[in-house]
JSON list of C-alpha atoms in Angstrom, two decimals:
[
{"chain": "A", "resi": 1, "resn": "MET", "atom": "CA", "xyz": [-25.15, -19.00, -61.14]},
{"chain": "A", "resi": 2, "resn": "TRP", "atom": "CA", "xyz": [-23.51, -20.78, -58.66]},
{"chain": "A", "resi": 3, "resn": "GLU", "atom": "CA", "xyz": [-25.91, -22.76, -55.88]},
{"chain": "A", "resi": 4, "resn": "ILE", "atom": "CA", "xyz": [-25.39, -22.53, -51.90]},
{"chain": "A", "resi": 5, "resn": "GLY", "atom": "CA", "xyz": [-24.04, -25.73, -51.88]},
{"chain": "A", "resi": 6, "resn": "THR", "atom": "CA", "xyz": [-20.98, -24.54, -54.27]},
{"chain": "A", "resi": 7, "resn": "TYR", "atom": "CA", "xyz": [-20.07, -22.25, -50.89]},
{"chain": "A", "resi": 8, "resn": "TYR", "atom": "CA", "xyz": [-20.97, -24.32, -48.18]},
{"chain": "A", "resi": 9, "resn": "PRO", "atom": "CA", "xyz": [-17.75, -25.94, -48.47]},
{"chain": "A", "resi": 10, "resn": "TYR", "atom": "CA", "xyz": [-16.10, -22.11, -47.85]},
{"chain": "A", "resi": 11, "resn": "LEU", "atom": "CA", "xyz": [-18.74, -21.18, -45.66]},
{"chain": "A", "resi": 12, "resn": "ILE", "atom": "CA", "xyz": [-17.70, -23.88, -42.95]},
{"chain": "A", "resi": 13, "resn": "ALA", "atom": "CA", "xyz": [-14.18, -23.35, -44.03]},
{"chain": "A", "resi": 14, "resn": "ALA", "atom": "CA", "xyz": [-14.66, -19.29, -43.32]},
{"chain": "A", "resi": 15, "resn": "ALA", "atom": "CA", "xyz": [-16.73, -20.31, -39.61]},
{"chain": "A", "resi": 16, "resn": "VAL", "atom": "CA", "xyz": [-14.09, -22.54, -38.35]},
{"chain": "A", "resi": 17, "resn": "LEU", "atom": "CA", "xyz": [-11.41, -20.55, -39.16]},
{"chain": "A", "resi": 18, "resn": "ALA", "atom": "CA", "xyz": [-13.51, -17.74, -37.00]},
{"chain": "A", "resi": 19, "resn": "ALA", "atom": "CA", "xyz": [-14.06, -20.41, -34.22]},
{"chain": "A", "resi": 20, "resn": "GLY", "atom": "CA", "xyz": [-10.24, -20.66, -34.02]},
{"chain": "A", "resi": 21, "resn": "LEU", "atom": "CA", "xyz": [-9.07, -16.85, -33.88]},
{"chain": "A", "resi": 22, "resn": "THR", "atom": "CA", "xyz": [-11.86, -16.24, -31.50]},
{"chain": "A", "resi": 23, "resn": "ALA", "atom": "CA", "xyz": [-10.32, -19.20, -29.56]},
{"chain": "A", "resi": 24, "resn": "GLY", "atom": "CA", "xyz": [-6.30, -18.42, -29.69]},
{"chain": "A", "resi": 25, "resn": "ILE", "atom": "CA", "xyz": [-7.75, -14.30, -29.20]},
{"chain": "A", "resi": 26, "resn": "ARG", "atom": "CA", "xyz": [-9.17, -15.88, -25.64]},
{"chain": "A", "resi": 27, "resn": "LEU", "atom": "CA", "xyz": [-6.24, -17.91, -25.39]},
{"chain": "A", "resi": 28, "resn": "TYR", "atom": "CA", "xyz": [-3.74, -14.85, -25.10]},
{"chain": "A", "resi": 29, "resn": "ILE", "atom": "CA", "xyz": [-5.83, -12.71, -23.25]},
{"chain": "A", "resi": 30, "resn": "HIS", "atom": "CA", "xyz": [-6.36, -15.66, -20.66]},
{"chain": "A", "resi": 31, "resn": "ARG", "atom": "CA", "xyz": [-2.13, -15.89, -20.61]},
{"chain": "A", "resi": 32, "resn": "LEU", "atom": "CA", "xyz": [-1.54, -12.35, -20.60]},
{"chain": "A", "resi": 33, "resn": "VAL", "atom": "CA", "xyz": [-3.93, -11.54, -17.46]},
{"chain": "A", "resi": 34, "resn": "GLU", "atom": "CA", "xyz": [-2.63, -14.35, -15.82]},
{"chain": "A", "resi": 35, "resn": "ARG", "atom": "CA", "xyz": [0.82, -12.71, -16.52]},
{"chain": "A", "resi": 36, "resn": "GLN", "atom": "CA", "xyz": [-0.31, -9.54, -15.33]},
{"chain": "A", "resi": 37, "resn": "ILE", "atom": "CA", "xyz": [-1.73, -10.81, -12.03]},
{"chain": "A", "resi": 38, "resn": "ALA", "atom": "CA", "xyz": [1.50, -13.44, -11.32]},
{"chain": "A", "resi": 39, "resn": "ARG", "atom": "CA", "xyz": [3.09, -10.60, -12.16]},
{"chain": "A", "resi": 40, "resn": "TYR", "atom": "CA", "xyz": [1.81, -8.56, -9.46]},
{"chain": "A", "resi": 41, "resn": "GLN", "atom": "CA", "xyz": [1.12, -11.00, -6.73]},
{"chain": "A", "resi": 42, "resn": "ASP", "atom": "CA", "xyz": [4.96, -11.34, -7.02]},
{"chain": "A", "resi": 43, "resn": "ASP", "atom": "CA", "xyz": [5.27, -7.53, -6.72]},
{"chain": "A", "resi": 44, "resn": "LEU", "atom": "CA", "xyz": [3.68, -7.73, -3.69]},
{"chain": "A", "resi": 45, "resn": "THR", "atom": "CA", "xyz": [5.21, -10.91, -1.93]},
{"chain": "A", "resi": 46, "resn": "ARG", "atom": "CA", "xyz": [8.69, -8.53, -2.83]},
{"chain": "A", "resi": 47, "resn": "LYS", "atom": "CA", "xyz": [6.76, -5.68, -0.96]},
{"chain": "A", "resi": 48, "resn": "HIS", "atom": "CA", "xyz": [5.59, -7.82, 1.92]},
{"chain": "A", "resi": 49, "resn": "CYS", "atom": "CA", "xyz": [9.42, -9.82, 2.33]},
{"chain": "A", "resi": 50, "resn": "GLU", "atom": "CA", "xyz": [10.78, -6.01, 2.35]},
{"chain": "A", "resi": 51, "resn": "GLU", "atom": "CA", "xyz": [8.25, -5.19, 4.99]},
{"chain": "A", "resi": 52, "resn": "VAL", "atom": "CA", "xyz": [8.72, -7.96, 7.69]},
{"chain": "A", "resi": 53, "resn": "GLU", "atom": "CA", "xyz": [12.83, -7.81, 7.15]},
{"chain": "A", "resi": 54, "resn": "ASN", "atom": "CA", "xyz": [12.44, -4.39, 7.65]},
{"chain": "A", "resi": 55, "resn": "MET", "atom": "CA", "xyz": [10.65, -5.17, 11.31]},
{"chain": "A", "resi": 56, "resn": "TYR", "atom": "CA", "xyz": [12.64, -6.94, 12.10]},
{"chain": "A", "resi": 57, "resn": "ARG", "atom": "CA", "xyz": [16.14, -5.28, 11.62]},
{"chain": "A", "resi": 58, "resn": "GLN", "atom": "CA", "xyz": [15.12, -3.09, 14.47]},
{"chain": "A", "resi": 59, "resn": "THR", "atom": "CA", "xyz": [13.59, -5.45, 16.41]},
{"chain": "A", "resi": 60, "resn": "ARG", "atom": "CA", "xyz": [16.93, -7.26, 16.03]},
{"chain": "A", "resi": 61, "resn": "GLY", "atom": "CA", "xyz": [19.29, -4.24, 16.59]},
{"chain": "A", "resi": 62, "resn": "TRP", "atom": "CA", "xyz": [17.01, -2.94, 19.79]},
{"chain": "A", "resi": 63, "resn": "ARG", "atom": "CA", "xyz": [17.67, -6.43, 21.54]},
{"chain": "A", "resi": 64, "resn": "HIS", "atom": "CA", "xyz": [21.30, -6.45, 20.56]},
{"chain": "A", "resi": 65, "resn": "ASP", "atom": "CA", "xyz": [21.46, -3.13, 22.03]},
{"chain": "A", "resi": 66, "resn": "PHE", "atom": "CA", "xyz": [19.02, -3.77, 25.53]},
{"chain": "A", "resi": 67, "resn": "LYS", "atom": "CA", "xyz": [21.88, -5.22, 27.35]},
{"chain": "A", "resi": 68, "resn": "ASN", "atom": "CA", "xyz": [24.05, -2.33, 27.05]},
{"chain": "A", "resi": 69, "resn": "HIS", "atom": "CA", "xyz": [21.47, 0.32, 27.95]},
{"chain": "A", "resi": 70, "resn": "LEU", "atom": "CA", "xyz": [20.53, -1.90, 31.23]},
{"chain": "A", "resi": 71, "resn": "GLN", "atom": "CA", "xyz": [24.17, -2.08, 32.01]},
{"chain": "A", "resi": 72, "resn": "THR", "atom": "CA", "xyz": [24.42, 2.17, 31.56]},
{"chain": "A", "resi": 73, "resn": "MET", "atom": "CA", "xyz": [21.95, 3.11, 33.33]},
{"chain": "A", "resi": 74, "resn": "LEU", "atom": "CA", "xyz": [22.51, -0.02, 36.15]},
{"chain": "A", "resi": 75, "resn": "ALA", "atom": "CA", "xyz": [26.24, 2.12, 36.35]},
{"chain": "A", "resi": 76, "resn": "TYR", "atom": "CA", "xyz": [24.46, 5.60, 36.43]},
{"chain": "A", "resi": 77, "resn": "LEU", "atom": "CA", "xyz": [22.42, 3.93, 39.20]},
{"chain": "A", "resi": 78, "resn": "GLU", "atom": "CA", "xyz": [24.29, 2.95, 41.39]},
{"chain": "A", "resi": 79, "resn": "LEU", "atom": "CA", "xyz": [26.95, 5.99, 41.32]},
{"chain": "A", "resi": 80, "resn": "GLU", "atom": "CA", "xyz": [23.94, 7.83, 42.08]},
{"chain": "A", "resi": 81, "resn": "GLN", "atom": "CA", "xyz": [24.26, 9.96, 39.12]},
{"chain": "A", "resi": 82, "resn": "THR", "atom": "CA", "xyz": [20.97, 11.05, 38.60]},
{"chain": "A", "resi": 83, "resn": "VAL", "atom": "CA", "xyz": [21.16, 13.38, 36.61]},
{"chain": "A", "resi": 84, "resn": "GLN", "atom": "CA", "xyz": [22.99, 11.80, 33.86]},
{"chain": "A", "resi": 85, "resn": "LEU", "atom": "CA", "xyz": [20.37, 8.43, 34.00]},
{"chain": "A", "resi": 86, "resn": "ALA", "atom": "CA", "xyz": [17.46, 11.25, 33.65]},
{"chain": "A", "resi": 87, "resn": "ARG", "atom": "CA", "xyz": [19.47, 12.75, 30.23]},
{"chain": "A", "resi": 88, "resn": "TYR", "atom": "CA", "xyz": [20.38, 9.39, 29.15]},
{"chain": "A", "resi": 89, "resn": "ILE", "atom": "CA", "xyz": [16.63, 7.37, 29.54]},
{"chain": "A", "resi": 90, "resn": "ARG", "atom": "CA", "xyz": [15.02, 10.85, 27.70]},
{"chain": "A", "resi": 91, "resn": "GLU", "atom": "CA", "xyz": [17.68, 10.86, 25.04]},
{"chain": "A", "resi": 92, "resn": "LEU", "atom": "CA", "xyz": [16.98, 6.49, 24.87]},
{"chain": "A", "resi": 93, "resn": "THR", "atom": "CA", "xyz": [12.87, 7.36, 24.20]},
{"chain": "A", "resi": 94, "resn": "GLN", "atom": "CA", "xyz": [13.92, 10.26, 21.64]},
{"chain": "A", "resi": 95, "resn": "ASP", "atom": "CA", "xyz": [15.73, 7.29, 19.99]},
{"chain": "A", "resi": 96, "resn": "TYR", "atom": "CA", "xyz": [13.21, 5.18, 20.00]},
{"chain": "A", "resi": 97, "resn": "ASN", "atom": "CA", "xyz": [10.77, 7.06, 18.63]},
{"chain": "A", "resi": 98, "resn": "THR", "atom": "CA", "xyz": [12.54, 7.48, 16.05]},
{"chain": "A", "resi": 99, "resn": "ILE", "atom": "CA", "xyz": [11.92, 4.04, 14.87]},
{"chain": "A", "resi": 100, "resn": "ASP", "atom": "CA", "xyz": [8.41, 3.36, 16.89]},
{"chain": "A", "resi": 101, "resn": "VAL", "atom": "CA", "xyz": [5.90, 3.61, 14.01]},
{"chain": "A", "resi": 102, "resn": "SER", "atom": "CA", "xyz": [3.36, 1.60, 16.12]},
{"chain": "A", "resi": 103, "resn": "GLN", "atom": "CA", "xyz": [0.06, 2.45, 15.78]},
{"chain": "A", "resi": 104, "resn": "LYS", "atom": "CA", "xyz": [-3.04, 1.86, 17.98]},
{"chain": "A", "resi": 105, "resn": "THR", "atom": "CA", "xyz": [-6.29, 2.17, 15.86]},
{"chain": "A", "resi": 106, "resn": "GLY", "atom": "CA", "xyz": [-8.39, -0.11, 18.00]},
{"chain": "A", "resi": 107, "resn": "ASN", "atom": "CA", "xyz": [-7.61, -2.74, 15.03]},
{"chain": "A", "resi": 108, "resn": "ALA", "atom": "CA", "xyz": [-5.24, -5.37, 15.36]},
{"chain": "A", "resi": 109, "resn": "MET", "atom": "CA", "xyz": [-4.90, -5.97, 11.77]},
{"chain": "A", "resi": 110, "resn": "LEU", "atom": "CA", "xyz": [-5.04, -2.21, 10.16]},
{"chain": "A", "resi": 111, "resn": "ASP", "atom": "CA", "xyz": [-2.00, -1.67, 13.38]},
{"chain": "A", "resi": 112, "resn": "ALA", "atom": "CA", "xyz": [0.28, -4.59, 11.70]},
{"chain": "A", "resi": 113, "resn": "ILE", "atom": "CA", "xyz": [-1.01, -2.81, 7.84]},
{"chain": "A", "resi": 114, "resn": "LEU", "atom": "CA", "xyz": [0.60, 0.66, 9.35]},
{"chain": "A", "resi": 115, "resn": "GLY", "atom": "CA", "xyz": [3.20, -0.47, 11.47]},
{"chain": "A", "resi": 116, "resn": "SER", "atom": "CA", "xyz": [4.96, -2.24, 8.57]},
{"chain": "A", "resi": 117, "resn": "LYS", "atom": "CA", "xyz": [4.32, 0.06, 5.65]},
{"chain": "A", "resi": 118, "resn": "LEU", "atom": "CA", "xyz": [4.83, 3.15, 8.39]},
{"chain": "A", "resi": 119, "resn": "SER", "atom": "CA", "xyz": [8.01, 1.83, 8.92]},
{"chain": "A", "resi": 120, "resn": "ILE", "atom": "CA", "xyz": [9.29, 1.02, 4.62]},
{"chain": "A", "resi": 121, "resn": "MET", "atom": "CA", "xyz": [8.26, 5.31, 4.45]},
{"chain": "A", "resi": 122, "resn": "LYS", "atom": "CA", "xyz": [10.56, 5.99, 6.99]},
{"chain": "A", "resi": 123, "resn": "ASN", "atom": "CA", "xyz": [12.80, 4.00, 5.69]},
{"chain": "A", "resi": 124, "resn": "ARG", "atom": "CA", "xyz": [13.09, 5.74, 2.06]},
{"chain": "A", "resi": 125, "resn": "GLU", "atom": "CA", "xyz": [12.86, 9.09, 3.88]},
{"chain": "A", "resi": 126, "resn": "ILE", "atom": "CA", "xyz": [9.34, 9.73, 3.46]},
{"chain": "A", "resi": 127, "resn": "ARG", "atom": "CA", "xyz": [7.79, 12.37, 6.30]},
{"chain": "A", "resi": 128, "resn": "VAL", "atom": "CA", "xyz": [4.40, 10.39, 7.58]},
{"chain": "A", "resi": 129, "resn": "HIS", "atom": "CA", "xyz": [1.68, 11.98, 9.70]},
{"chain": "A", "resi": 130, "resn": "ALA", "atom": "CA", "xyz": [-1.09, 9.27, 10.33]},
{"chain": "A", "resi": 131, "resn": "ASP", "atom": "CA", "xyz": [-3.43, 9.86, 12.52]},
{"chain": "A", "resi": 132, "resn": "ALA", "atom": "CA", "xyz": [-6.22, 6.55, 12.30]},
{"chain": "A", "resi": 133, "resn": "LEU", "atom": "CA", "xyz": [-8.94, 5.83, 14.79]},
{"chain": "A", "resi": 134, "resn": "VAL", "atom": "CA", "xyz": [-11.60, 2.83, 13.74]},
{"chain": "A", "resi": 135, "resn": "PRO", "atom": "CA", "xyz": [-14.84, 1.87, 15.40]},
{"chain": "A", "resi": 136, "resn": "ALA", "atom": "CA", "xyz": [-14.75, -1.84, 16.85]},
{"chain": "A", "resi": 137, "resn": "ASN", "atom": "CA", "xyz": [-17.83, -2.62, 15.09]},
{"chain": "A", "resi": 138, "resn": "LEU", "atom": "CA", "xyz": [-15.94, -2.95, 10.72]},
{"chain": "A", "resi": 139, "resn": "THR", "atom": "CA", "xyz": [-18.39, -4.04, 8.39]},
{"chain": "A", "resi": 140, "resn": "LEU", "atom": "CA", "xyz": [-14.89, -4.87, 6.08]},
{"chain": "A", "resi": 141, "resn": "SER", "atom": "CA", "xyz": [-12.99, -8.27, 6.90]},
{"chain": "A", "resi": 142, "resn": "ASP", "atom": "CA", "xyz": [-9.65, -8.10, 7.71]},
{"chain": "A", "resi": 143, "resn": "VAL", "atom": "CA", "xyz": [-9.09, -9.34, 3.83]},
{"chain": "A", "resi": 144, "resn": "ASP", "atom": "CA", "xyz": [-10.43, -6.43, 2.15]},
{"chain": "A", "resi": 145, "resn": "LEU", "atom": "CA", "xyz": [-9.20, -4.06, 5.67]},
{"chain": "A", "resi": 146, "resn": "SER", "atom": "CA", "xyz": [-5.19, -4.96, 4.65]},
{"chain": "A", "resi": 147, "resn": "VAL", "atom": "CA", "xyz": [-5.62, -5.02, 0.02]},
{"chain": "A", "resi": 148, "resn": "LEU", "atom": "CA", "xyz": [-7.83, -1.42, 0.50]},
{"chain": "A", "resi": 149, "resn": "ILE", "atom": "CA", "xyz": [-5.39, -0.46, 3.65]},
{"chain": "A", "resi": 150, "resn": "GLY", "atom": "CA", "xyz": [-2.15, -1.87, 1.64]},
{"chain": "A", "resi": 151, "resn": "ASN", "atom": "CA", "xyz": [-2.72, -0.52, -1.78]},
{"chain": "A", "resi": 152, "resn": "LEU", "atom": "CA", "xyz": [-3.97, 3.37, -0.73]},
{"chain": "A", "resi": 153, "resn": "LEU", "atom": "CA", "xyz": [0.24, 3.42, 0.67]},
{"chain": "A", "resi": 154, "resn": "ASP", "atom": "CA", "xyz": [1.15, 1.60, -1.65]},
{"chain": "A", "resi": 155, "resn": "ASN", "atom": "CA", "xyz": [0.87, 3.97, -4.60]},
{"chain": "A", "resi": 156, "resn": "ALA", "atom": "CA", "xyz": [1.20, 6.42, -2.53]},
{"chain": "A", "resi": 157, "resn": "MET", "atom": "CA", "xyz": [5.17, 5.38, -1.45]},
{"chain": "A", "resi": 158, "resn": "GLU", "atom": "CA", "xyz": [5.67, 4.62, -4.93]},
{"chain": "A", "resi": 159, "resn": "ALA", "atom": "CA", "xyz": [4.66, 8.20, -5.97]},
{"chain": "A", "resi": 160, "resn": "CYS", "atom": "CA", "xyz": [6.44, 9.81, -3.27]},
{"chain": "A", "resi": 161, "resn": "LEU", "atom": "CA", "xyz": [9.84, 7.92, -5.01]},
{"chain": "A", "resi": 162, "resn": "ASN", "atom": "CA", "xyz": [9.44, 10.37, -8.22]},
{"chain": "A", "resi": 163, "resn": "VAL", "atom": "CA", "xyz": [9.98, 13.39, -6.00]},
{"chain": "A", "resi": 164, "resn": "PRO", "atom": "CA", "xyz": [13.05, 14.65, -4.16]},
{"chain": "A", "resi": 165, "resn": "PRO", "atom": "CA", "xyz": [13.68, 12.95, -0.25]},
{"chain": "A", "resi": 166, "resn": "ASN", "atom": "CA", "xyz": [13.11, 16.66, 1.07]},
{"chain": "A", "resi": 167, "resn": "ASP", "atom": "CA", "xyz": [9.54, 17.13, -1.19]},
{"chain": "A", "resi": 168, "resn": "ARG", "atom": "CA", "xyz": [8.19, 13.22, 0.43]},
{"chain": "A", "resi": 169, "resn": "PHE", "atom": "CA", "xyz": [5.48, 13.10, 2.40]},
{"chain": "A", "resi": 170, "resn": "VAL", "atom": "CA", "xyz": [2.66, 10.95, 3.38]},
{"chain": "A", "resi": 171, "resn": "ARG", "atom": "CA", "xyz": [-0.85, 11.95, 5.27]},
{"chain": "A", "resi": 172, "resn": "LEU", "atom": "CA", "xyz": [-3.32, 9.92, 6.28]},
{"chain": "A", "resi": 173, "resn": "TYR", "atom": "CA", "xyz": [-6.53, 10.35, 8.37]},
{"chain": "A", "resi": 174, "resn": "ILE", "atom": "CA", "xyz": [-8.66, 7.17, 9.37]},
{"chain": "A", "resi": 175, "resn": "THR", "atom": "CA", "xyz": [-12.23, 8.32, 11.55]},
{"chain": "A", "resi": 176, "resn": "ARG", "atom": "CA", "xyz": [-15.59, 7.59, 11.88]},
{"chain": "A", "resi": 177, "resn": "ALA", "atom": "CA", "xyz": [-17.82, 10.18, 9.89]},
{"chain": "A", "resi": 178, "resn": "LYS", "atom": "CA", "xyz": [-21.41, 9.66, 10.94]},
{"chain": "A", "resi": 179, "resn": "ASP", "atom": "CA", "xyz": [-21.98, 5.74, 9.87]},
{"chain": "A", "resi": 180, "resn": "ASN", "atom": "CA", "xyz": [-18.95, 5.68, 7.70]},
{"chain": "A", "resi": 181, "resn": "LEU", "atom": "CA", "xyz": [-15.89, 4.85, 7.75]},
{"chain": "A", "resi": 182, "resn": "TYR", "atom": "CA", "xyz": [-13.86, 7.84, 6.41]},
{"chain": "A", "resi": 183, "resn": "ILE", "atom": "CA", "xyz": [-10.27, 7.25, 4.62]},
{"chain": "A", "resi": 184, "resn": "TYR", "atom": "CA", "xyz": [-8.15, 9.67, 3.85]},
{"chain": "A", "resi": 185, "resn": "VAL", "atom": "CA", "xyz": [-4.59, 9.37, 1.81]},
{"chain": "A", "resi": 186, "resn": "MET", "atom": "CA", "xyz": [-2.59, 12.40, 0.55]},
{"chain": "A", "resi": 187, "resn": "ASN", "atom": "CA", "xyz": [0.57, 12.49, -0.50]},
{"chain": "A", "resi": 188, "resn": "SER", "atom": "CA", "xyz": [3.03, 14.03, -2.90]},
{"chain": "A", "resi": 189, "resn": "ALA", "atom": "CA", "xyz": [4.28, 12.81, -6.66]},
{"chain": "A", "resi": 190, "resn": "GLY", "atom": "CA", "xyz": [5.51, 13.69, -9.00]},
{"chain": "A", "resi": 191, "resn": "GLY", "atom": "CA", "xyz": [3.14, 15.84, -11.41]},
{"chain": "A", "resi": 192, "resn": "ILE", "atom": "CA", "xyz": [2.70, 12.73, -13.46]},
{"chain": "A", "resi": 193, "resn": "TYR", "atom": "CA", "xyz": [-0.74, 11.21, -14.44]},
{"chain": "A", "resi": 194, "resn": "ARG", "atom": "CA", "xyz": [-3.02, 9.06, -16.51]},
{"chain": "A", "resi": 195, "resn": "ARG", "atom": "CA", "xyz": [-6.05, 9.28, -16.78]},
{"chain": "A", "resi": 196, "resn": "HIS", "atom": "CA", "xyz": [-8.65, 7.08, -18.71]},
{"chain": "A", "resi": 197, "resn": "GLN", "atom": "CA", "xyz": [-12.29, 7.60, -19.17]},
{"chain": "A", "resi": 198, "resn": "GLY", "atom": "CA", "xyz": [-11.95, 9.99, -17.00]},
{"chain": "A", "resi": 199, "resn": "ASN", "atom": "CA", "xyz": [-10.37, 7.16, -14.05]},
{"chain": "A", "resi": 200, "resn": "TYR", "atom": "CA", "xyz": [-6.67, 7.74, -13.01]},
{"chain": "A", "resi": 201, "resn": "LEU", "atom": "CA", "xyz": [-4.73, 4.92, -14.42]},
{"chain": "A", "resi": 202, "resn": "SER", "atom": "CA", "xyz": [-0.65, 3.54, -13.22]},
{"chain": "A", "resi": 203, "resn": "THR", "atom": "CA", "xyz": [1.98, 5.37, -14.11]},
{"chain": "A", "resi": 204, "resn": "LYS", "atom": "CA", "xyz": [4.38, 2.43, -14.34]},
{"chain": "A", "resi": 205, "resn": "PRO", "atom": "CA", "xyz": [4.72, 1.33, -17.28]},
{"chain": "A", "resi": 206, "resn": "ASP", "atom": "CA", "xyz": [4.70, -2.33, -16.85]},
{"chain": "A", "resi": 207, "resn": "SER", "atom": "CA", "xyz": [1.37, -2.27, -14.82]},
{"chain": "A", "resi": 208, "resn": "GLY", "atom": "CA", "xyz": [-0.95, -2.96, -17.38]},
{"chain": "A", "resi": 209, "resn": "HIS", "atom": "CA", "xyz": [-4.54, -1.57, -16.15]},
{"chain": "A", "resi": 210, "resn": "GLY", "atom": "CA", "xyz": [-3.11, -1.18, -12.40]},
{"chain": "A", "resi": 211, "resn": "TYR", "atom": "CA", "xyz": [-4.04, -3.60, -10.46]},
{"chain": "A", "resi": 212, "resn": "GLY", "atom": "CA", "xyz": [-3.33, -1.14, -7.35]},
{"chain": "A", "resi": 213, "resn": "LEU", "atom": "CA", "xyz": [-5.80, 1.14, -8.10]},
{"chain": "A", "resi": 214, "resn": "TRP", "atom": "CA", "xyz": [-8.44, -1.76, -9.60]},
{"chain": "A", "resi": 215, "resn": "ARG", "atom": "CA", "xyz": [-8.40, -3.36, -6.01]},
{"chain": "A", "resi": 216, "resn": "ILE", "atom": "CA", "xyz": [-9.02, -0.58, -4.06]},
{"chain": "A", "resi": 217, "resn": "ASP", "atom": "CA", "xyz": [-12.17, 0.53, -6.44]},
{"chain": "A", "resi": 218, "resn": "LYS", "atom": "CA", "xyz": [-13.43, -3.66, -6.51]},
{"chain": "A", "resi": 219, "resn": "VAL", "atom": "CA", "xyz": [-13.33, -3.50, -2.52]},
{"chain": "A", "resi": 220, "resn": "VAL", "atom": "CA", "xyz": [-14.96, 0.22, -2.57]},
{"chain": "A", "resi": 221, "resn": "LYS", "atom": "CA", "xyz": [-18.10, -1.04, -5.10]},
{"chain": "A", "resi": 222, "resn": "LYS", "atom": "CA", "xyz": [-18.41, -4.57, -2.46]},
{"chain": "A", "resi": 223, "resn": "TYR", "atom": "CA", "xyz": [-19.50, -2.42, 0.49]},
{"chain": "A", "resi": 224, "resn": "ASN", "atom": "CA", "xyz": [-21.59, 0.51, -1.97]},
{"chain": "A", "resi": 225, "resn": "GLY", "atom": "CA", "xyz": [-19.28, 3.12, -0.61]},
{"chain": "A", "resi": 226, "resn": "CYS", "atom": "CA", "xyz": [-17.93, 6.26, -2.55]},
{"chain": "A", "resi": 227, "resn": "LEU", "atom": "CA", "xyz": [-13.73, 7.42, -3.92]},
{"chain": "A", "resi": 228, "resn": "ASN", "atom": "CA", "xyz": [-12.64, 10.20, -5.11]},
{"chain": "A", "resi": 229, "resn": "ARG", "atom": "CA", "xyz": [-9.63, 10.91, -6.77]},
{"chain": "A", "resi": 230, "resn": "GLN", "atom": "CA", "xyz": [-7.75, 14.31, -7.23]},
{"chain": "A", "resi": 231, "resn": "ASP", "atom": "CA", "xyz": [-4.58, 15.94, -8.21]},
{"chain": "A", "resi": 232, "resn": "GLU", "atom": "CA", "xyz": [-3.06, 19.21, -7.70]},
{"chain": "A", "resi": 233, "resn": "GLY", "atom": "CA", "xyz": [0.16, 19.03, -9.46]},
{"chain": "A", "resi": 234, "resn": "ASP", "atom": "CA", "xyz": [2.40, 17.41, -7.20]},
{"chain": "A", "resi": 235, "resn": "VAL", "atom": "CA", "xyz": [0.30, 16.33, -4.90]},
{"chain": "A", "resi": 236, "resn": "PHE", "atom": "CA", "xyz": [-2.37, 13.76, -4.84]},
{"chain": "A", "resi": 237, "resn": "ALA", "atom": "CA", "xyz": [-5.31, 13.10, -2.61]},
{"chain": "A", "resi": 238, "resn": "THR", "atom": "CA", "xyz": [-7.89, 10.09, -1.94]},
{"chain": "A", "resi": 239, "resn": "GLU", "atom": "CA", "xyz": [-10.76, 10.20, -0.17]},
{"chain": "A", "resi": 240, "resn": "ILE", "atom": "CA", "xyz": [-13.07, 6.67, 0.64]},
{"chain": "A", "resi": 241, "resn": "LEU", "atom": "CA", "xyz": [-16.19, 6.40, 2.58]},
{"chain": "A", "resi": 242, "resn": "LEU", "atom": "CA", "xyz": [-17.63, 3.26, 3.49]},
{"chain": "A", "resi": 243, "resn": "PRO", "atom": "CA", "xyz": [-20.87, 2.73, 5.18]},
{"chain": "A", "resi": 244, "resn": "LEU", "atom": "CA", "xyz": [-20.91, 1.33, 8.42]}
]
């Protein structure tokens, strides 16, 4: 019979091999996660640059035309053509309203987020209805608020791009519900969803586990909130309650 000592070198070799394999697997997983996070951060940076450029382009266009508008109105005034002046002002106001997506929610950070996101949506032919009013004593930090609303609207916008322009819409509703902040987002979608153990997953082929959904879940959990996601064919909705 073989003594234990006879097997000892083989046991040592097997242990070293197992440790090496474990270390290799851990290193591979670590690098994979790093690449996914880097890809997600690059995507966020690209979206932010697009939003800033879009708002700058709109502002620049209005500044370019503003002098011409003033000269036209001044000419009507000097000619005492008040009827034409009033009509011109009304048309100018309607034109401004088509590009003005500013929101007055009571929170400067939320105003900035909605302004940039809704502007992009309008450029992508997505009908938007936003009704948001938040209390002054929010328990959410500005960073968490940006992560939460930004990812909700990004997900809604991406889902809308899977349907024809005439069917694209996003509805956003934010208000106080007793001692909670209530957030509701409904959007059109392509009707294709992925789930795992009852949870929704990203449908993008290169998105891994879907960092946008993961970050939303993380913020809700941080504030001991409640989250509900539901789909009805071509419509997807998310409801969130966060204690105030």
